[in-house]
Amino acid sequence: MNDDTLLLRQVHPTWIQSGRVTSQVFKPTPKDQQCLSVYNGDQITPADSWRHFTENLGCQSVGVLSVSVAECRQLNLNARPDPGPFPEHAVIDFGQHRGAQLEAKAKQLRALAVQRGWQYQV
Amino acid sequence: MKTIPFLRPRLTGARFEGKAIPLEFLKDLSALEEMIVEMAKFFFIKDHPDRKRLPRGFTEGIELRLSGLDEGSTIPIISLVVTSATLFPPEGQAYLERARDEVIRAISTTERHQGITGLPGKALGYFNRIGRSLRDGEAMEFPTPDGQGVARLTKETRRRLLLTSTDIRELTEEVTIRGTVPEVDQADMTFEIGLPDGRKVKAPLEPQYLDTILDAFNGYRTAARILLRGVGRFNRAERLLGLDSVEHVSLLDPLDVPARLEEIALLKDGWLDGKGQSPPREGLHWLGQAFTSYYPDDLPLPYIYPTPEGGLQLEWTLGVHEVSLEINLFSHSAYWHGLSLDTGEEISQSLHLEEPSGWSWIVTEVQRLLGGVA
């Protein structure tokens, strides 16, 4: 992974309304232990990540958005490989960011991802 | 012309508080007249098994008329009016009064869960139209024949009356539906409404709504939705089977809040790939009402998303400002967070949305972020 590596994030169908995705897509839930699951874009294409997510993991996704490792670093978020669940798995670690800080990071990541556009869409 | 006092039902509920009767309610009174006349015929034939025909003039030349409103309240005065030049047989009036009393008795016994006597099962089908326009909290109150009490016809009583008869397979109800238009058949003049749960039901296509329906049809792929009011046909398990008539159609804003809440209400526990609590129905109902009451029409509508914890997150993009309002549907508390993507300026605020002041704060802040344009 380097600065240009894209981190691929799946979008649940309930988290898109009239084409707009929620910032929750980029916010770890309390059960995520502050780490947001993504795919390492150096190891898998957006389309293959969608297939893996929906077919191998049996989860729902209407498409794939992305942010880069450099963008995460600029927001003081640490992105790193986490091949435990499967080889292409990575995480964006929100560390000690909670409350308003967490909300702000999620909104900023969403804005960057939306600006980059869909990497894959059903 | 002879006028005989006949019936004085008292109408109660929000819509009747202004001492006025909604015009649509006249249809219910008309159906009541029809039922009473038909029941009068039924009782006459029942009492005279040897006769094949009704006496001449038994029903012709007589009708029930709304002759006034009782002063100071919402009590329509319904009179029996004899307009025919032929003599009105005295027994005709007696049978109409007996029919009236049996209808009231049926309502009363059903209201008190005591079963029904006196009316044939098929006759209960008239309640598909009588009381159909009653809404929650509204009632038609009839003095009981013994003069000792009141029989209340409500939405619930009406439904129980209909279900009492095994002859009745389908019930009709006035409905308000929000949905898409996936199909239009201009040859048959029908269209299909896509319901939030994915089912489709057919409705008649009235010419006056053709343009609106076609707009919604053409916008199907972008989730264009309509608001439709009409008469729905349900099976005995309360499942909507189709529309019998359509009385109002309008295109909805793509972000229509009630329509979005209806979609979210269908979520089950585990909706987020095994995680995700379903939002409580009472909470969604509360939010829908509160939003309608406190959020002005001229402000931009929010996007609405469920949260994994069973709450909702409302979001606005207002210029360079990204705003979220996370709402706890159990406690009705909320957390506002606004971020300027230009300057990084943030505003956070905890709110109590039970209080009008909480909504007032939101409205003021949305207006401020819009730059006072709204």
PDB file of N, CA and C in Angstrom, chain B residues 102-196:
ATOM      1  N   GLU B 102     -82.822  -1.973  13.112  1.00  0.00           N
ATOM      2  CA  GLU B 102     -81.995  -3.184  13.044  1.00  0.00           C
ATOM      3  C   GLU B 102     -80.556  -2.828  12.659  1.00  0.00           C
ATOM      4  N   VAL B 103     -80.409  -1.856  11.780  1.00  0.00           N
ATOM      5  CA  VAL B 103     -79.056  -1.440  11.395  1.00  0.00           C
ATOM      6  C   VAL B 103     -78.338  -0.865  12.621  1.00  0.00           C
ATOM      7  N   ILE B 104     -79.042  -0.042  13.375  1.00  0.00           N
ATOM      8  CA  ILE B 104     -78.428   0.556  14.573  1.00  0.00           C
ATOM      9  C   ILE B 104     -78.128  -0.533  15.604  1.00  0.00           C
ATOM     10  N   ARG B 105     -79.055  -1.489  15.711  1.00  0.00           N
ATOM     11  CA  ARG B 105     -78.841  -2.580  16.674  1.00  0.00           C
ATOM     12  C   ARG B 105     -77.604  -3.405  16.280  1.00  0.00           C
ATOM     13  N   ALA B 106     -77.439  -3.621  14.979  1.00  0.00           N
ATOM     14  CA  ALA B 106     -76.272  -4.383  14.504  1.00  0.00           C
ATOM     15  C   ALA B 106     -74.980  -3.644  14.860  1.00  0.00           C
ATOM     16  N   ILE B 107     -75.002  -2.336  14.689  1.00  0.00           N
ATOM     17  CA  ILE B 107     -73.800  -1.555  15.038  1.00  0.00           C
ATOM     18  C   ILE B 107     -73.532  -1.658  16.538  1.00  0.00           C
ATOM     19  N   SER B 108     -74.598  -1.548  17.312  1.00  0.00           N
ATOM     20  CA  SER B 108     -74.450  -1.554  18.765  1.00  0.00           C
ATOM     21  C   SER B 108     -73.921  -2.893  19.284  1.00  0.00           C
ATOM     22  N   THR B 109     -74.517  -3.985  18.789  1.00  0.00           N
ATOM     23  CA  THR B 109     -74.076  -5.297  19.288  1.00  0.00           C
ATOM     24  C   THR B 109     -72.650  -5.599  18.833  1.00  0.00           C
ATOM     25  N   THR B 110     -72.306  -5.152  17.644  1.00  0.00           N
ATOM     26  CA  THR B 110     -70.934  -5.390  17.166  1.00  0.00           C
ATOM     27  C   THR B 110     -69.943  -4.567  17.973  1.00  0.00           C
ATOM     28  N   GLU B 111     -70.326  -3.351  18.268  1.00  0.00           N
ATOM     29  CA  GLU B 111     -69.449  -2.483  19.057  1.00  0.00           C
ATOM     30  C   GLU B 111     -69.174  -3.121  20.414  1.00  0.00           C
ATOM     31  N   ARG B 112     -70.200  -3.802  20.963  1.00  0.00           N
ATOM     32  CA  ARG B 112     -70.051  -4.416  22.301  1.00  0.00           C
ATOM     33  C   ARG B 112     -69.664  -5.892  22.211  1.00  0.00           C
ATOM     34  N   HIS B 113     -69.225  -6.313  21.004  1.00  0.00           N
ATOM     35  CA  HIS B 113     -68.762  -7.693  20.793  1.00  0.00           C
ATOM     36  C   HIS B 113     -69.833  -8.712  21.173  1.00  0.00           C
ATOM     37  N   GLN B 114     -71.083  -8.407  20.844  1.00  0.00           N
ATOM     38  CA  GLN B 114     -72.156  -9.337  21.226  1.00  0.00           C
ATOM     39  C   GLN B 114     -72.733 -10.059  20.016  1.00  0.00           C
ATOM     40  N   GLY B 115     -72.058  -9.988  18.880  1.00  0.00           N
ATOM     41  CA  GLY B 115     -72.573 -10.658  17.691  1.00  0.00           C
ATOM     42  C   GLY B 115     -73.688  -9.855  17.054  1.00  0.00           C
ATOM     43  N   ILE B 116     -74.212 -10.367  15.965  1.00  0.00           N
ATOM     44  CA  ILE B 116     -75.231  -9.633  15.226  1.00  0.00           C
ATOM     45  C   ILE B 116     -76.485 -10.467  15.096  1.00  0.00           C
ATOM     46  N   THR B 117     -77.611  -9.838  15.288  1.00  0.00           N
ATOM     47  CA  THR B 117     -78.877 -10.501  15.008  1.00  0.00           C
ATOM     48  C   THR B 117     -79.688  -9.567  14.123  1.00  0.00           C
ATOM     49  N   GLY B 118     -80.566 -10.165  13.357  1.00  0.00           N
ATOM     50  CA  GLY B 118     -81.531  -9.347  12.627  1.00  0.00           C
ATOM     51  C   GLY B 118     -81.157  -8.974  11.215  1.00  0.00           C
ATOM     52  N   LEU B 119     -79.881  -8.962  10.867  1.00  0.00           N
ATOM     53  CA  LEU B 119     -79.501  -8.574   9.509  1.00  0.00           C
ATOM     54  C   LEU B 119     -78.926  -9.769   8.763  1.00  0.00           C
ATOM     55  N   PRO B 120     -79.319  -9.967   7.500  1.00  0.00           N
ATOM     56  CA  PRO B 120     -78.704 -11.043   6.719  1.00  0.00           C
ATOM     57  C   PRO B 120     -77.245 -10.716   6.441  1.00  0.00           C
ATOM     58  N   GLY B 121     -76.429 -11.775   6.326  1.00  0.00           N
ATOM     59  CA  GLY B 121     -74.991 -11.589   6.145  1.00  0.00           C
ATOM     60  C   GLY B 121     -74.650 -10.698   4.967  1.00  0.00           C
ATOM     61  N   LYS B 122     -75.327 -10.911   3.840  1.00  0.00           N
ATOM     62  CA  LYS B 122     -74.985 -10.136   2.646  1.00  0.00           C
ATOM     63  C   LYS B 122     -75.237  -8.644   2.845  1.00  0.00           C
ATOM     64  N   ALA B 123     -76.238  -8.339   3.686  1.00  0.00           N
ATOM     65  CA  ALA B 123     -76.576  -6.925   3.903  1.00  0.00           C
ATOM     66  C   ALA B 123     -75.424  -6.173   4.548  1.00  0.00           C
ATOM     67  N   LEU B 124     -74.590  -6.906   5.266  1.00  0.00           N
ATOM     68  CA  LEU B 124     -73.475  -6.233   5.934  1.00  0.00           C
ATOM     69  C   LEU B 124     -72.492  -5.642   4.919  1.00  0.00           C
ATOM     70  N   GLY B 125     -72.583  -6.127   3.685  1.00  0.00           N
ATOM     71  CA  GLY B 125     -71.731  -5.582   2.632  1.00  0.00           C
ATOM     72  C   GLY B 125     -71.941  -4.090   2.428  1.00  0.00           C
ATOM     73  N   TYR B 126     -73.100  -3.582   2.846  1.00  0.00           N
ATOM     74  CA  TYR B 126     -73.328  -2.133   2.721  1.00  0.00           C
ATOM     75  C   TYR B 126     -72.315  -1.342   3.554  1.00  0.00           C
ATOM     76  N   PHE B 127     -71.815  -1.986   4.588  1.00  0.00           N
ATOM     77  CA  PHE B 127     -70.832  -1.269   5.416  1.00  0.00           C
ATOM     78  C   PHE B 127     -69.497  -1.097   4.675  1.00  0.00           C
ATOM     79  N   ASN B 128     -69.399  -1.713   3.487  1.00  0.00           N
ATOM     80  CA  ASN B 128     -68.231  -1.404   2.662  1.00  0.00           C
ATOM     81  C   ASN B 128     -68.259   0.059   2.243  1.00  0.00           C
ATOM     82  N   ARG B 129     -69.476   0.649   2.259  1.00  0.00           N
ATOM     83  CA  ARG B 129     -69.573   2.064   1.875  1.00  0.00           C
ATOM     84  C   ARG B 129     -69.992   2.956   3.047  1.00  0.00           C
ATOM     85  N   ILE B 130     -70.777   2.405   3.953  1.00  0.00           N
ATOM     86  CA  ILE B 130     -71.207   3.228   5.096  1.00  0.00           C
ATOM     87  C   ILE B 130     -70.045   3.335   6.082  1.00  0.00           C
ATOM     88  N   GLY B 131     -69.642   4.514   6.364  1.00  0.00           N
ATOM     89  CA  GLY B 131     -68.550   4.711   7.319  1.00  0.00           C
ATOM     90  C   GLY B 131     -67.172   4.587   6.705  1.00  0.00           C
ATOM     91  N   ARG B 132     -67.105   4.422   5.374  1.00  0.00           N
ATOM     92  CA  ARG B 132     -65.793   4.231   4.746  1.00  0.00           C
ATOM     93  C   ARG B 132     -64.920   5.475   4.848  1.00  0.00           C
ATOM     94  N   SER B 133     -65.555   6.627   4.901  1.00  0.00           N
ATOM     95  CA  SER B 133     -64.731   7.840   4.972  1.00  0.00           C
ATOM     96  C   SER B 133     -64.408   8.242   6.407  1.00  0.00           C
ATOM     97  N   LEU B 134     -64.838   7.425   7.376  1.00  0.00           N
ATOM     98  CA  LEU B 134     -64.468   7.725   8.767  1.00  0.00           C
ATOM     99  C   LEU B 134     -62.971   7.533   8.950  1.00  0.00           C
ATOM    100  N   ARG B 135     -62.382   8.438   9.687  1.00  0.00           N
ATOM    101  CA  ARG B 135     -60.946   8.323   9.976  1.00  0.00           C
ATOM    102  C   ARG B 135     -60.755   7.945  11.440  1.00  0.00           C
ATOM    103  N   ASP B 136     -59.494   7.685  11.778  1.00  0.00           N
ATOM    104  CA  ASP B 136     -59.190   7.342  13.170  1.00  0.00           C
ATOM    105  C   ASP B 136     -59.706   8.449  14.083  1.00  0.00           C
ATOM    106  N   GLY B 137     -60.384   8.063  15.158  1.00  0.00           N
ATOM    107  CA  GLY B 137     -60.883   9.042  16.119  1.00  0.00           C
ATOM    108  C   GLY B 137     -62.228   9.640  15.754  1.00  0.00           C
ATOM    109  N   GLU B 138     -62.804   9.217  14.644  1.00  0.00           N
ATOM    110  CA  GLU B 138     -64.114   9.733  14.235  1.00  0.00           C
ATOM    111  C   GLU B 138     -65.184   8.667  14.421  1.00  0.00           C
ATOM    112  N   ALA B 139     -66.418   9.118  14.599  1.00  0.00           N
ATOM    113  CA  ALA B 139     -67.519   8.159  14.792  1.00  0.00           C
ATOM    114  C   ALA B 139     -68.839   8.775  14.345  1.00  0.00           C
ATOM    115  N   MET B 140     -69.753   7.889  13.947  1.00  0.00           N
ATOM    116  CA  MET B 140     -71.164   8.252  13.752  1.00  0.00           C
ATOM    117  C   MET B 140     -71.893   7.636  14.939  1.00  0.00           C
ATOM    118  N   GLU B 141     -72.563   8.455  15.710  1.00  0.00           N
ATOM    119  CA  GLU B 141     -73.246   7.955  16.906  1.00  0.00           C
ATOM    120  C   GLU B 141     -74.758   7.972  16.674  1.00  0.00           C
ATOM    121  N   PHE B 142     -75.371   6.791  16.809  1.00  0.00           N
ATOM    122  CA  PHE B 142     -76.809   6.664  16.605  1.00  0.00           C
ATOM    123  C   PHE B 142     -77.476   6.389  17.949  1.00  0.00           C
ATOM    124  N   PRO B 143     -78.533   7.101  18.283  1.00  0.00           N
ATOM    125  CA  PRO B 143     -79.304   6.740  19.475  1.00  0.00           C
ATOM    126  C   PRO B 143     -79.857   5.327  19.268  1.00  0.00           C
ATOM    127  N   THR B 144     -79.724   4.466  20.288  1.00  0.00           N
ATOM    128  CA  THR B 144     -80.218   3.099  20.133  1.00  0.00           C
ATOM    129  C   THR B 144     -81.753   3.095  20.156  1.00  0.00           C
ATOM    130  N   PRO B 145     -82.355   2.078  19.538  1.00  0.00           N
ATOM    131  CA  PRO B 145     -83.819   2.037  19.440  1.00  0.00           C
ATOM    132  C   PRO B 145     -84.526   2.122  20.792  1.00  0.00           C
ATOM    133  N   ASP B 146     -83.898   1.603  21.849  1.00  0.00           N
ATOM    134  CA  ASP B 146     -84.552   1.651  23.160  1.00  0.00           C
ATOM    135  C   ASP B 146     -84.376   3.022  23.831  1.00  0.00           C
ATOM    136  N   GLY B 147     -83.652   3.895  23.192  1.00  0.00           N
ATOM    137  CA  GLY B 147     -83.474   5.243  23.717  1.00  0.00           C
ATOM    138  C   GLY B 147     -82.554   5.310  24.916  1.00  0.00           C
ATOM    139  N   GLN B 148     -81.911   4.191  25.222  1.00  0.00           N
ATOM    140  CA  GLN B 148     -81.101   4.127  26.440  1.00  0.00           C
ATOM    141  C   GLN B 148     -79.603   4.361  26.194  1.00  0.00           C
ATOM    142  N   GLY B 149     -79.182   4.289  24.967  1.00  0.00           N
ATOM    143  CA  GLY B 149     -77.738   4.391  24.753  1.00  0.00           C
ATOM    144  C   GLY B 149     -77.402   4.913  23.366  1.00  0.00           C
ATOM    145  N   VAL B 150     -76.149   4.669  23.010  1.00  0.00           N
ATOM    146  CA  VAL B 150     -75.647   5.164  21.735  1.00  0.00           C
ATOM    147  C   VAL B 150     -74.872   4.037  21.048  1.00  0.00           C
ATOM    148  N   ALA B 151     -75.110   3.862  19.762  1.00  0.00           N
ATOM    149  CA  ALA B 151     -74.335   2.896  18.966  1.00  0.00           C
ATOM    150  C   ALA B 151     -73.325   3.686  18.150  1.00  0.00           C
ATOM    151  N   ARG B 152     -72.051   3.337  18.312  1.00  0.00           N
ATOM    152  CA  ARG B 152     -71.000   4.124  17.652  1.00  0.00           C
ATOM    153  C   ARG B 152     -70.407   3.344  16.477  1.00  0.00           C
ATOM    154  N   LEU B 153     -70.541   3.916  15.311  1.00  0.00           N
ATOM    155  CA  LEU B 153     -69.895   3.334  14.135  1.00  0.00           C
ATOM    156  C   LEU B 153     -68.551   4.031  13.952  1.00  0.00           C
ATOM    157  N   THR B 154     -67.499   3.250  14.114  1.00  0.00           N
ATOM    158  CA  THR B 154     -66.138   3.768  13.931  1.00  0.00           C
ATOM    159  C   THR B 154     -65.459   2.929  12.842  1.00  0.00           C
ATOM    160  N   LYS B 155     -64.226   3.277  12.518  1.00  0.00           N
ATOM    161  CA  LYS B 155     -63.487   2.468  11.544  1.00  0.00           C
ATOM    162  C   LYS B 155     -63.413   1.021  12.006  1.00  0.00           C
ATOM    163  N   GLU B 156     -63.160   0.846  13.313  1.00  0.00           N
ATOM    164  CA  GLU B 156     -62.993  -0.493  13.862  1.00  0.00           C
ATOM    165  C   GLU B 156     -64.316  -1.259  13.870  1.00  0.00           C
ATOM    166  N   THR B 157     -65.417  -0.584  14.302  1.00  0.00           N
ATOM    167  CA  THR B 157     -66.716  -1.253  14.335  1.00  0.00           C
ATOM    168  C   THR B 157     -67.117  -1.660  12.914  1.00  0.00           C
ATOM    169  N   ARG B 158     -66.885  -0.748  11.988  1.00  0.00           N
ATOM    170  CA  ARG B 158     -67.235  -1.030  10.592  1.00  0.00           C
ATOM    171  C   ARG B 158     -66.493  -2.266  10.092  1.00  0.00           C
ATOM    172  N   ARG B 159     -65.229  -2.339  10.414  1.00  0.00           N
ATOM    173  CA  ARG B 159     -64.440  -3.482   9.977  1.00  0.00           C
ATOM    174  C   ARG B 159     -64.973  -4.784  10.583  1.00  0.00           C
ATOM    175  N   ARG B 160     -65.314  -4.721  11.869  1.00  0.00           N
ATOM    176  CA  ARG B 160     -65.832  -5.932  12.528  1.00  0.00           C
ATOM    177  C   ARG B 160     -67.174  -6.348  11.943  1.00  0.00           C
ATOM    178  N   LEU B 161     -67.998  -5.357  11.606  1.00  0.00           N
ATOM    179  CA  LEU B 161     -69.291  -5.670  10.979  1.00  0.00           C
ATOM    180  C   LEU B 161     -69.073  -6.422   9.668  1.00  0.00           C
ATOM    181  N   LEU B 162     -68.123  -5.961   8.897  1.00  0.00           N
ATOM    182  CA  LEU B 162     -67.865  -6.589   7.601  1.00  0.00           C
ATOM    183  C   LEU B 162     -67.310  -8.004   7.771  1.00  0.00           C
ATOM    184  N   LEU B 163     -66.421  -8.154   8.729  1.00  0.00           N
ATOM    185  CA  LEU B 163     -65.788  -9.463   8.913  1.00  0.00           C
ATOM    186  C   LEU B 163     -66.754 -10.478   9.519  1.00  0.00           C
ATOM    187  N   THR B 164     -67.844  -9.991  10.111  1.00  0.00           N
ATOM    188  CA  THR B 164     -68.829 -10.900  10.697  1.00  0.00           C
ATOM    189  C   THR B 164     -69.445 -11.789   9.629  1.00  0.00           C
ATOM    190  N   SER B 165     -69.597 -11.258   8.432  1.00  0.00           N
ATOM    191  CA  SER B 165     -70.236 -12.026   7.368  1.00  0.00           C
ATOM    192  C   SER B 165     -69.203 -12.821   6.588  1.00  0.00           C
ATOM    193  N   THR B 166     -69.419 -14.125   6.509  1.00  0.00           N
ATOM    194  CA  THR B 166     -68.494 -14.953   5.722  1.00  0.00           C
ATOM    195  C   THR B 166     -68.730 -14.751   4.226  1.00  0.00           C
ATOM    196  N   ASP B 167     -69.864 -14.107   3.879  1.00  0.00           N
ATOM    197  CA  ASP B 167     -70.130 -13.830   2.456  1.00  0.00           C
ATOM    198  C   ASP B 167     -69.182 -12.767   1.917  1.00  0.00           C
ATOM    199  N   ILE B 168     -68.624 -11.979   2.802  1.00  0.00           N
ATOM    200  CA  ILE B 168     -67.794 -10.860   2.356  1.00  0.00           C
ATOM    201  C   ILE B 168     -66.336 -11.297   2.289  1.00  0.00           C
ATOM    202  N   ARG B 169     -65.829 -11.374   1.068  1.00  0.00           N
ATOM    203  CA  ARG B 169     -64.445 -11.815   0.867  1.00  0.00           C
ATOM    204  C   ARG B 169     -63.485 -10.632   0.848  1.00  0.00           C
ATOM    205  N   GLU B 170     -64.008  -9.487   0.408  1.00  0.00           N
ATOM    206  CA  GLU B 170     -63.146  -8.317   0.267  1.00  0.00           C
ATOM    207  C   GLU B 170     -63.765  -7.111   0.963  1.00  0.00           C
ATOM    208  N   LEU B 171     -62.911  -6.298   1.527  1.00  0.00           N
ATOM    209  CA  LEU B 171     -63.343  -5.081   2.212  1.00  0.00           C
ATOM    210  C   LEU B 171     -62.777  -3.892   1.463  1.00  0.00           C
ATOM    211  N   THR B 172     -63.479  -2.790   1.531  1.00  0.00           N
ATOM    212  CA  THR B 172     -62.906  -1.584   0.932  1.00  0.00           C
ATOM    213  C   THR B 172     -62.636  -0.546   2.023  1.00  0.00           C
ATOM    214  N   GLU B 173     -61.597   0.194   1.815  1.00  0.00           N
ATOM    215  CA  GLU B 173     -61.204   1.237   2.762  1.00  0.00           C
ATOM    216  C   GLU B 173     -60.676   2.414   1.960  1.00  0.00           C
ATOM    217  N   GLU B 174     -60.888   3.613   2.483  1.00  0.00           N
ATOM    218  CA  GLU B 174     -60.209   4.747   1.867  1.00  0.00           C
ATOM    219  C   GLU B 174     -58.734   4.662   2.222  1.00  0.00           C
ATOM    220  N   VAL B 175     -57.880   4.846   1.236  1.00  0.00           N
ATOM    221  CA  VAL B 175     -56.445   4.677   1.477  1.00  0.00           C
ATOM    222  C   VAL B 175     -55.661   5.860   0.927  1.00  0.00           C
ATOM    223  N   THR B 176     -54.530   6.074   1.524  1.00  0.00           N
ATOM    224  CA  THR B 176     -53.537   7.007   0.988  1.00  0.00           C
ATOM    225  C   THR B 176     -52.268   6.191   0.757  1.00  0.00           C
ATOM    226  N   ILE B 177     -51.810   6.171  -0.467  1.00  0.00           N
ATOM    227  CA  ILE B 177     -50.672   5.318  -0.831  1.00  0.00           C
ATOM    228  C   ILE B 177     -49.582   6.166  -1.466  1.00  0.00           C
ATOM    229  N   ARG B 178     -48.351   5.851  -1.115  1.00  0.00           N
ATOM    230  CA  ARG B 178     -47.213   6.452  -1.797  1.00  0.00           C
ATOM    231  C   ARG B 178     -46.493   5.332  -2.529  1.00  0.00           C
ATOM    232  N   GLY B 179     -46.279   5.500  -3.819  1.00  0.00           N
ATOM    233  CA  GLY B 179     -45.623   4.430  -4.551  1.00  0.00           C
ATOM    234  C   GLY B 179     -45.166   4.870  -5.920  1.00  0.00           C
ATOM    235  N   THR B 180     -44.547   3.937  -6.623  1.00  0.00           N
ATOM    236  CA  THR B 180     -44.048   4.191  -7.971  1.00  0.00           C
ATOM    237  C   THR B 180     -45.083   3.725  -8.996  1.00  0.00           C
ATOM    238  N   VAL B 181     -44.845   4.057 -10.251  1.00  0.00           N
ATOM    239  CA  VAL B 181     -45.747   3.599 -11.319  1.00  0.00           C
ATOM    240  C   VAL B 181     -44.918   2.789 -12.323  1.00  0.00           C
ATOM    241  N   PRO B 182     -44.788   1.488 -12.110  1.00  0.00           N
ATOM    242  CA  PRO B 182     -43.958   0.671 -13.003  1.00  0.00           C
ATOM    243  C   PRO B 182     -44.648   0.321 -14.309  1.00  0.00           C
ATOM    244  N   GLU B 183     -45.990   0.353 -14.350  1.00  0.00           N
ATOM    245  CA  GLU B 183     -46.688  -0.042 -15.572  1.00  0.00           C
ATOM    246  C   GLU B 183     -47.924   0.818 -15.800  1.00  0.00           C
ATOM    247  N   VAL B 184     -48.156   1.140 -17.082  1.00  0.00           N
ATOM    248  CA  VAL B 184     -49.379   1.848 -17.474  1.00  0.00           C
ATOM    249  C   VAL B 184     -49.954   1.141 -18.695  1.00  0.00           C
ATOM    250  N   ASP B 185     -51.233   0.856 -18.655  1.00  0.00           N
ATOM    251  CA  ASP B 185     -51.910   0.244 -19.800  1.00  0.00           C
ATOM    252  C   ASP B 185     -52.958   1.229 -20.294  1.00  0.00           C
ATOM    253  N   GLN B 186     -52.596   1.972 -21.343  1.00  0.00           N
ATOM    254  CA  GLN B 186     -53.509   3.014 -21.809  1.00  0.00           C
ATOM    255  C   GLN B 186     -54.686   2.440 -22.591  1.00  0.00           C
ATOM    256  N   ALA B 187     -54.570   1.185 -23.050  1.00  0.00           N
ATOM    257  CA  ALA B 187     -55.699   0.562 -23.741  1.00  0.00           C
ATOM    258  C   ALA B 187     -56.781   0.191 -22.722  1.00  0.00           C
ATOM    259  N   ASP B 188     -56.343  -0.405 -21.624  1.00  0.00           N
ATOM    260  CA  ASP B 188     -57.306  -0.794 -20.581  1.00  0.00           C
ATOM    261  C   ASP B 188     -57.576   0.342 -19.600  1.00  0.00           C
ATOM    262  N   MET B 189     -56.805   1.417 -19.732  1.00  0.00           N
ATOM    263  CA  MET B 189     -56.898   2.552 -18.799  1.00  0.00           C
ATOM    264  C   MET B 189     -56.729   2.072 -17.352  1.00  0.00           C
ATOM    265  N   THR B 190     -55.633   1.376 -17.123  1.00  0.00           N
ATOM    266  CA  THR B 190     -55.247   0.961 -15.777  1.00  0.00           C
ATOM    267  C   THR B 190     -53.756   1.232 -15.608  1.00  0.00           C
ATOM    268  N   PHE B 191     -53.321   1.267 -14.368  1.00  0.00           N
ATOM    269  CA  PHE B 191     -51.895   1.356 -14.105  1.00  0.00           C
ATOM    270  C   PHE B 191     -51.576   0.582 -12.838  1.00  0.00           C
ATOM    271  N   GLU B 192     -50.297   0.289 -12.648  1.00  0.00           N
ATOM    272  CA  GLU B 192     -49.888  -0.442 -11.453  1.00  0.00           C
ATOM    273  C   GLU B 192     -49.119   0.498 -10.532  1.00  0.00           C
ATOM    274  N   ILE B 193     -49.357   0.302  -9.250  1.00  0.00           N
ATOM    275  CA  ILE B 193     -48.638   1.076  -8.243  1.00  0.00           C
ATOM    276  C   ILE B 193     -47.650   0.143  -7.554  1.00  0.00           C
ATOM    277  N   GLY B 194     -46.398   0.550  -7.543  1.00  0.00           N
ATOM    278  CA  GLY B 194     -45.378  -0.216  -6.832  1.00  0.00           C
ATOM    279  C   GLY B 194     -45.355   0.225  -5.380  1.00  0.00           C
ATOM    280  N   LEU B 195     -45.667  -0.714  -4.478  1.00  0.00           N
ATOM    281  CA  LEU B 195     -45.732  -0.393  -3.055  1.00  0.00           C
ATOM    282  C   LEU B 195     -44.338  -0.468  -2.431  1.00  0.00           C
ATOM    283  N   PRO B 196     -44.141   0.170  -1.277  1.00  0.00           N
ATOM    284  CA  PRO B 196     -42.809   0.144  -0.656  1.00  0.00           C
ATOM    285  C   PRO B 196     -42.286  -1.271  -0.397  1.00  0.00           C
TER     286      PRO B 196
END
